CSV table of C-alpha atoms in Angstrom, one decimal:
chain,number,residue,atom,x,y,z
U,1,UNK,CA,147.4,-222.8,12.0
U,2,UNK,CA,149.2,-222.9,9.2
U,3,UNK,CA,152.8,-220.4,9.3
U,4,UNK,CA,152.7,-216.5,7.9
U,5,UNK,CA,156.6,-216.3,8.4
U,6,UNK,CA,157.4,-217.6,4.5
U,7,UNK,CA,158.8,-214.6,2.8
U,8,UNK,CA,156.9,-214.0,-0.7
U,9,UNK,CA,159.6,-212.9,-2.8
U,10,UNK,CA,160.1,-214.5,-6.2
U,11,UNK,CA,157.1,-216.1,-8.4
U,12,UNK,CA,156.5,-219.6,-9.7
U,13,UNK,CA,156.8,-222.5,-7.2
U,14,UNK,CA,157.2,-220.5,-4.2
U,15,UNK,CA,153.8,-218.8,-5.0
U,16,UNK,CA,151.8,-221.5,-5.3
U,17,UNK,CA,153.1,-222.7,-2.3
U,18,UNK,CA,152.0,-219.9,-0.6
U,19,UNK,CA,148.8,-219.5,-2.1
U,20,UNK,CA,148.1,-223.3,-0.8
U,21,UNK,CA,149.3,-221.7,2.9
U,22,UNK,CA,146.9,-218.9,2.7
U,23,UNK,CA,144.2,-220.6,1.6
U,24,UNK,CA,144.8,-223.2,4.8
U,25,UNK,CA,145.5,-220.0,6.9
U,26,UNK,CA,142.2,-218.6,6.3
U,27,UNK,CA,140.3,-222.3,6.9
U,28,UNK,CA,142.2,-222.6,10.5
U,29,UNK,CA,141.0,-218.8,11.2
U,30,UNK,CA,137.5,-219.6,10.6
U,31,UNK,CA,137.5,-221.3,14.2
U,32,UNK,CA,139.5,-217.8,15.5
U,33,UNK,CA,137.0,-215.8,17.8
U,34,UNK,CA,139.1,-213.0,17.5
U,35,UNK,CA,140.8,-211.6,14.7
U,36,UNK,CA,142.8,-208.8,16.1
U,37,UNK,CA,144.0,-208.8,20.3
U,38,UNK,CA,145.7,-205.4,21.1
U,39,UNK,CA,147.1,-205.1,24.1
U,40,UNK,CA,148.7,-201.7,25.9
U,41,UNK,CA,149.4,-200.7,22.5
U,42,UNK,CA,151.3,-197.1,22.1
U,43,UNK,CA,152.5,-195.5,18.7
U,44,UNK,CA,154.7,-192.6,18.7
U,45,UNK,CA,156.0,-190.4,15.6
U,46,UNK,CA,159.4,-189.4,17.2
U,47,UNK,CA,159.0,-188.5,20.2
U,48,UNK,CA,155.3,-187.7,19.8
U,49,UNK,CA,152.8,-190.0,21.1
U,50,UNK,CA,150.2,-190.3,19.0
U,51,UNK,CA,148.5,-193.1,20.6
U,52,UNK,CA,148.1,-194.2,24.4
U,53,UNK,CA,147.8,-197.5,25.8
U,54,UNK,CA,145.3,-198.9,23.4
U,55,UNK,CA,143.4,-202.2,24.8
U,56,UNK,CA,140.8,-203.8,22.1
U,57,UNK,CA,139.8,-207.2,20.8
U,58,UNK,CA,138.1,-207.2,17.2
U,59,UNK,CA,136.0,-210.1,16.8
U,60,UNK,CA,135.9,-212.1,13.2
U,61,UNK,CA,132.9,-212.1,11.0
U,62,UNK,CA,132.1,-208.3,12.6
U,63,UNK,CA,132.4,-205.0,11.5
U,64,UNK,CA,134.0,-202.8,14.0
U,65,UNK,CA,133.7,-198.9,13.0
U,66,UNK,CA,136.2,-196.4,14.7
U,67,UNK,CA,134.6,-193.2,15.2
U,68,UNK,CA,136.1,-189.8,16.9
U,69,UNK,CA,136.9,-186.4,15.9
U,70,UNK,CA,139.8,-185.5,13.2
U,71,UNK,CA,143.5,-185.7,14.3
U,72,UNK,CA,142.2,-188.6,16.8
U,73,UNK,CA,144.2,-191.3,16.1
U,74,UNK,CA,142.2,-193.5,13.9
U,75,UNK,CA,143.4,-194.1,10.3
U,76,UNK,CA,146.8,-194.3,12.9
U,77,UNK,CA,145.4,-196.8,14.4
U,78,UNK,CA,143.7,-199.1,11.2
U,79,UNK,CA,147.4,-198.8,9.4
U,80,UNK,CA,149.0,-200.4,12.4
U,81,UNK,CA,146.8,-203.4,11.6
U,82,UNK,CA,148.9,-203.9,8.4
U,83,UNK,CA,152.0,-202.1,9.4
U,84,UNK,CA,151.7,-199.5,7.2
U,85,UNK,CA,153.0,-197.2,9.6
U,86,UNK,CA,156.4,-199.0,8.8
U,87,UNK,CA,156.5,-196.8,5.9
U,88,UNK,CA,156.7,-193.4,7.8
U,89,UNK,CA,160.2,-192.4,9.5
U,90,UNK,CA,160.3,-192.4,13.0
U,91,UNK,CA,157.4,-194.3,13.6
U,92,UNK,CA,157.6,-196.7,16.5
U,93,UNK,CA,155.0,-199.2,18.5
U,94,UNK,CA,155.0,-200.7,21.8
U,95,UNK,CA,152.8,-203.1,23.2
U,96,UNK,CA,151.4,-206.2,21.8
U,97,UNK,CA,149.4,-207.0,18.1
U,98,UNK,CA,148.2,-210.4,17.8
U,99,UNK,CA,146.4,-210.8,14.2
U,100,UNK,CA,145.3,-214.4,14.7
U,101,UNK,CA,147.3,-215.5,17.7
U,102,UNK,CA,150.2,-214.4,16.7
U,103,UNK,CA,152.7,-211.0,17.0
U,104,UNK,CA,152.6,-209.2,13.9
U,105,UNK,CA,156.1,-207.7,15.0
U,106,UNK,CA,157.8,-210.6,15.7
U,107,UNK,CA,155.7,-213.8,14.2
U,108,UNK,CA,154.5,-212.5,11.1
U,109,UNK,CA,156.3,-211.5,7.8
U,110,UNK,CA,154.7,-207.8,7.0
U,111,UNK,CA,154.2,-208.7,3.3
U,112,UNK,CA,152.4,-212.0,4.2
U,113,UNK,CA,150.5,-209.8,6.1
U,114,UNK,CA,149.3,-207.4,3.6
U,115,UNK,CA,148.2,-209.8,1.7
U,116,UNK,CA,145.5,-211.2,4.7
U,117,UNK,CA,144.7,-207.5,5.3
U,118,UNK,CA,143.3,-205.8,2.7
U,119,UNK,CA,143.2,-202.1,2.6
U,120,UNK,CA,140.5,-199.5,1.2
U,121,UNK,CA,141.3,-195.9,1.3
U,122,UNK,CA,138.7,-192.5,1.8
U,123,UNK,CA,139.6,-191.5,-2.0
U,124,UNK,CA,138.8,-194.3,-4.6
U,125,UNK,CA,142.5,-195.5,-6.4
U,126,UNK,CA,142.2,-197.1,-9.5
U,127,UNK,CA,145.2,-198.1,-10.9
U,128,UNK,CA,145.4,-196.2,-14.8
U,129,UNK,CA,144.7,-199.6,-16.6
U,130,UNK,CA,141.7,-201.6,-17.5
U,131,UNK,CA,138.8,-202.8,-14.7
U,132,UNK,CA,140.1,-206.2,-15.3
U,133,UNK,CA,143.8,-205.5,-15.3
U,134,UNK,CA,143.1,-203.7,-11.8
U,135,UNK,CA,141.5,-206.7,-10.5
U,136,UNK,CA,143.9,-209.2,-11.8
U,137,UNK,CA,147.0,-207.2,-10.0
U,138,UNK,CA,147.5,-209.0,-6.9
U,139,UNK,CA,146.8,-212.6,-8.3
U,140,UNK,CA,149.5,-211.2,-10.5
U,141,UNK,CA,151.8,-210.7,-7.9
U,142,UNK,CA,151.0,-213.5,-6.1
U,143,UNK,CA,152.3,-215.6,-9.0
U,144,UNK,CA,149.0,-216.5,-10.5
U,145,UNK,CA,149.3,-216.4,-14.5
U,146,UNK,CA,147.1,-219.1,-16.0
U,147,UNK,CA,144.3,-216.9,-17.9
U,148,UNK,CA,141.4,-219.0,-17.3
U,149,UNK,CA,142.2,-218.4,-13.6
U,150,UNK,CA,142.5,-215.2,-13.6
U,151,UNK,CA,139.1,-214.8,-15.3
U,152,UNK,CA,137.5,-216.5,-12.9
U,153,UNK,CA,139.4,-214.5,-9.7
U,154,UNK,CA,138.4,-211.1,-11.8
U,155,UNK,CA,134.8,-212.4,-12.1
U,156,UNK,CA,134.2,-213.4,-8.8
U,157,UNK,CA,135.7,-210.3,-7.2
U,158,UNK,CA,133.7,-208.1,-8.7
U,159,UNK,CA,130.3,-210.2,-7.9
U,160,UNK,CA,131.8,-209.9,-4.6
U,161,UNK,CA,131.8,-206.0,-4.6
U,162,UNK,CA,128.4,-206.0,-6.4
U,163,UNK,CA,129.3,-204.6,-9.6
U,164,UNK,CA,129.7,-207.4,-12.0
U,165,UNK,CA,126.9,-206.7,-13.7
U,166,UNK,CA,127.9,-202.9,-14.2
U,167,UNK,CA,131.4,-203.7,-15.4
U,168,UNK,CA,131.6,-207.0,-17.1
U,169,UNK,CA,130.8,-205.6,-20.9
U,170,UNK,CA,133.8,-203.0,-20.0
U,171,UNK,CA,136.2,-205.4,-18.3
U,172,UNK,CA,138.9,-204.1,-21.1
U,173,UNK,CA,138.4,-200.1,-20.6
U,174,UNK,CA,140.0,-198.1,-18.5
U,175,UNK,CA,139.2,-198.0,-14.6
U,176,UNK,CA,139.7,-193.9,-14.8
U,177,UNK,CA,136.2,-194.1,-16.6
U,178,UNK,CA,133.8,-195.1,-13.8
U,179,UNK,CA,132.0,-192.9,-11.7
U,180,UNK,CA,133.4,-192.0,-7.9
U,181,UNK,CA,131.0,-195.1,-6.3
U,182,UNK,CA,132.1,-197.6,-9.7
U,183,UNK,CA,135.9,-197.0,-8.8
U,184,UNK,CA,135.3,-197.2,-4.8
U,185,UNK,CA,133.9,-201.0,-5.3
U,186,UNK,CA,136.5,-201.6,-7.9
U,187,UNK,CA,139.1,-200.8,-5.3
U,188,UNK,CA,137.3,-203.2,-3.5
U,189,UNK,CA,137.1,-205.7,-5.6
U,190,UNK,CA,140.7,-205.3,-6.4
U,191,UNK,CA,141.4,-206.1,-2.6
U,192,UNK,CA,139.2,-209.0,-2.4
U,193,UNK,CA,140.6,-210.7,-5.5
U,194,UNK,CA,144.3,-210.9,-3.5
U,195,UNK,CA,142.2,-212.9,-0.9
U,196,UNK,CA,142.4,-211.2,2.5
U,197,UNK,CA,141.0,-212.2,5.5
U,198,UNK,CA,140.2,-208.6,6.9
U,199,UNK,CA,139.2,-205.7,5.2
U,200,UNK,CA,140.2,-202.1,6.3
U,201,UNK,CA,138.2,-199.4,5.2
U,202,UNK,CA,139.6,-195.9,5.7
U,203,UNK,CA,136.6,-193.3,5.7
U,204,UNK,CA,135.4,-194.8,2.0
U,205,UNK,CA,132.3,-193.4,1.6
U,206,UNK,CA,133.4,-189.8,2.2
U,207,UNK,CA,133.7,-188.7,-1.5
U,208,UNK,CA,130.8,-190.6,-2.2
U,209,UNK,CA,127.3,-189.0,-2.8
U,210,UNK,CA,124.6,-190.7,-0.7
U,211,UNK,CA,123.7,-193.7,-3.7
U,212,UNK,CA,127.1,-194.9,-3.8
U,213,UNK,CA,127.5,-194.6,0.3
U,214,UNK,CA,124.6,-196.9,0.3
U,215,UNK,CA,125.7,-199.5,-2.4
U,216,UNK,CA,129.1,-199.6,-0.1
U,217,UNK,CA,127.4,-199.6,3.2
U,218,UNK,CA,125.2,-202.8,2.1
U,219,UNK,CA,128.4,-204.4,0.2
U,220,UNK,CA,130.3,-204.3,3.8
U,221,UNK,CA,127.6,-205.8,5.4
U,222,UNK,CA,127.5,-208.6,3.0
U,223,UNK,CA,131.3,-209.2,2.8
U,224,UNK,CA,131.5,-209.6,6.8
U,225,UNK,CA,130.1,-213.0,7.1
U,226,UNK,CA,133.4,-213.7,4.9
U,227,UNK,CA,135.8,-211.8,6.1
U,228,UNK,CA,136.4,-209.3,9.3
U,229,UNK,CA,135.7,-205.3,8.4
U,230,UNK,CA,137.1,-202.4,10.3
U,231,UNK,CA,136.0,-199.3,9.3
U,232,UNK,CA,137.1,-195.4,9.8
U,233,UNK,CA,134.0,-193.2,9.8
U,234,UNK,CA,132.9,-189.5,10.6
U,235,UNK,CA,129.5,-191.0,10.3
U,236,UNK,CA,127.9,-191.7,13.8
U,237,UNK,CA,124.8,-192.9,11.3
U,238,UNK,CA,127.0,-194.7,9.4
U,239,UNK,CA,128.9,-196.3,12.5
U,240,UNK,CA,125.5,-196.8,14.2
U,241,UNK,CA,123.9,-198.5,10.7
U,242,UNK,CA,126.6,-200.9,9.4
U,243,UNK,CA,128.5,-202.0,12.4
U,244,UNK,CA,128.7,-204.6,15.3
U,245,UNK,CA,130.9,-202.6,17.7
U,246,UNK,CA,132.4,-199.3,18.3
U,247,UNK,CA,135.0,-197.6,19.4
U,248,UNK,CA,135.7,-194.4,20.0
U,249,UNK,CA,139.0,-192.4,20.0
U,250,UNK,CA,139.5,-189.1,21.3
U,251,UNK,CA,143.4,-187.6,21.8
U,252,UNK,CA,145.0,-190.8,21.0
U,253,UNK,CA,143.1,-192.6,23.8
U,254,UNK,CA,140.5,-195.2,23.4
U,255,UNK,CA,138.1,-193.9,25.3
U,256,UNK,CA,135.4,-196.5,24.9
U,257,UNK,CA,134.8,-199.6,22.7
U,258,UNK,CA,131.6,-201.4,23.3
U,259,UNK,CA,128.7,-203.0,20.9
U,260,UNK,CA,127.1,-200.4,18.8
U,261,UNK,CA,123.6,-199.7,19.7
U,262,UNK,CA,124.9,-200.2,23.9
U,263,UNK,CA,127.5,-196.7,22.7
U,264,UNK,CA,124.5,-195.0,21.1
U,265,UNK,CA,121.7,-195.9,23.4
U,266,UNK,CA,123.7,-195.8,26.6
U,267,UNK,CA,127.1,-194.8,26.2
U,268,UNK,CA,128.9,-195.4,29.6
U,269,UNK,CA,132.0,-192.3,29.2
U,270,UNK,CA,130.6,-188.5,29.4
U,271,UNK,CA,132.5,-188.1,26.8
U,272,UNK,CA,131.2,-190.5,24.5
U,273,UNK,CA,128.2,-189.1,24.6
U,274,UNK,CA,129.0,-185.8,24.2
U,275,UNK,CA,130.6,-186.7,20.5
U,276,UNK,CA,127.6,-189.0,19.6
U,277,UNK,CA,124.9,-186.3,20.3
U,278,UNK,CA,127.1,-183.3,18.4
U,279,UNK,CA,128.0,-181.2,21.5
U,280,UNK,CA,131.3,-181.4,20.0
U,281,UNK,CA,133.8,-183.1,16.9
């Protein structure tokens, strides 16, 4: 498997380079059964601990969904994934990450591995510039600058996120003029088109009325034989509809993590099931 420790810093040579690296990174994970291995994994903000001893193996090609009550410790969780949570002051983890084999803390550089792990927020983030400019902003970064390129990144992106067809005849006008679902697959498109091997999807279908959940929830199921999906949702239909495995948090704790329809048939935790039927959350 092909090395994630090359610093991207700079353009030009160095990009294309990495590029060729990626795109051998993502080929040699193909074979990896699982995508994520987290083992006695805590997170504290200070000294609180927001998470405890969380054990869980997310498989590739899958769509796990993380479900549990607000203030639980999931969209903690999902930005450990990326190490977003190097952002916030006083953050600290323990335990072990492995994002295909290897330590994200010690074997992997963090940029290299924002680019493999895309991320997609509850509130849809267009950029203020034009659908295609919004796409083309990570093969941007990533050094690409040939235009014929770039087209065909843009194009395929959005076919990807299932709204070529909606956006291709205003690929010039501004992204801040699509509807709440439009800019939600844009955002997704825009992550796809920097060529991640994992998707993370922060409750977003939340602002979205019930048409636009739907157009998301069958885009996700699409884009998984591609790529591995982990998904944030208050949605116990949603979880139950769109994903392979489950897990639920409660308190920081992982209480249990199992495949979907075995959590909402026959849920093995009291308190699983007392979430999943409504008794409370």
């Amino acid at each position: 498997m092909a090395e994630l420790t090359t610093t991207l810093t700079g353009f030009g040579a160095k990009n294309a380079e990495k590029t060729m690296e990626t795109a051998k990174t993502r080929a040699a994970a193909e074979s990896v059964q699982y995508t994520y291995e987290v083992s006695d994994m805590d997170l504290y903000y200070s000294r609180t601990q927001a998470l405890k001893n969380i054990n869980m193996n997310i498989e590739a090609h899958h769509i796990t969904a993380l479900i549990g009550p607000s203030g639980c410790g999931k969209s903690t969780f999902i930005k450990t994934l990326n190490r977003m949570n190097d952002f916030i002051e006083g953050c600290r983890v323990t335990g072990d990450i492995r994002f295909e084999g290897k330590d994200i803390f010690k074997e992997v550089d963090p940029l290299a591995l924002r680019y493999r792990v895309g991320m997609v927020f509850q509130q849809p983030t267009p950029f203020p510039k034009s659908v295609f400019e919004n796409v083309a902003y990570g093969p941007r970064i990533q050094g690409i600058t040939n235009k014929k390129e770039l087209n065909e990144i843009v194009e395929q992106s959005l076919r990807q996120a299932a709204c070529w067809d909606e956006m291709k005849d205003r690929l010039h006008q501004s992204a801040l003029g699509l509807s709440g679902g439009q800019q939600q697959r844009l955002c997704i498109a825009r992550t796809l088109a920097a060529r991640p091997s994992v998707i993370l999807m922060d409750e977003p279908t939340s602002a979205l009325d019930p048409i636009s959940t739907q157009k998301i929830e069958d885009l996700a199921l699409q884009l998984k034989e591609h790529y591995t999906i982990v998904i944030v949702t208050h949605s116990m239909q949603q979880a139950r509809r769109i994903s392979d495995k489950t897990a639920f948090f409660l308190l920081g704790e992982l209480i249990e993590f199992d495949q979907t329809l075995t959590m909402f048939n026959n849920p093995k935790n009291p308190k699983t099931e007392e979430y999943i039927t409504g008794r409370f959350g």
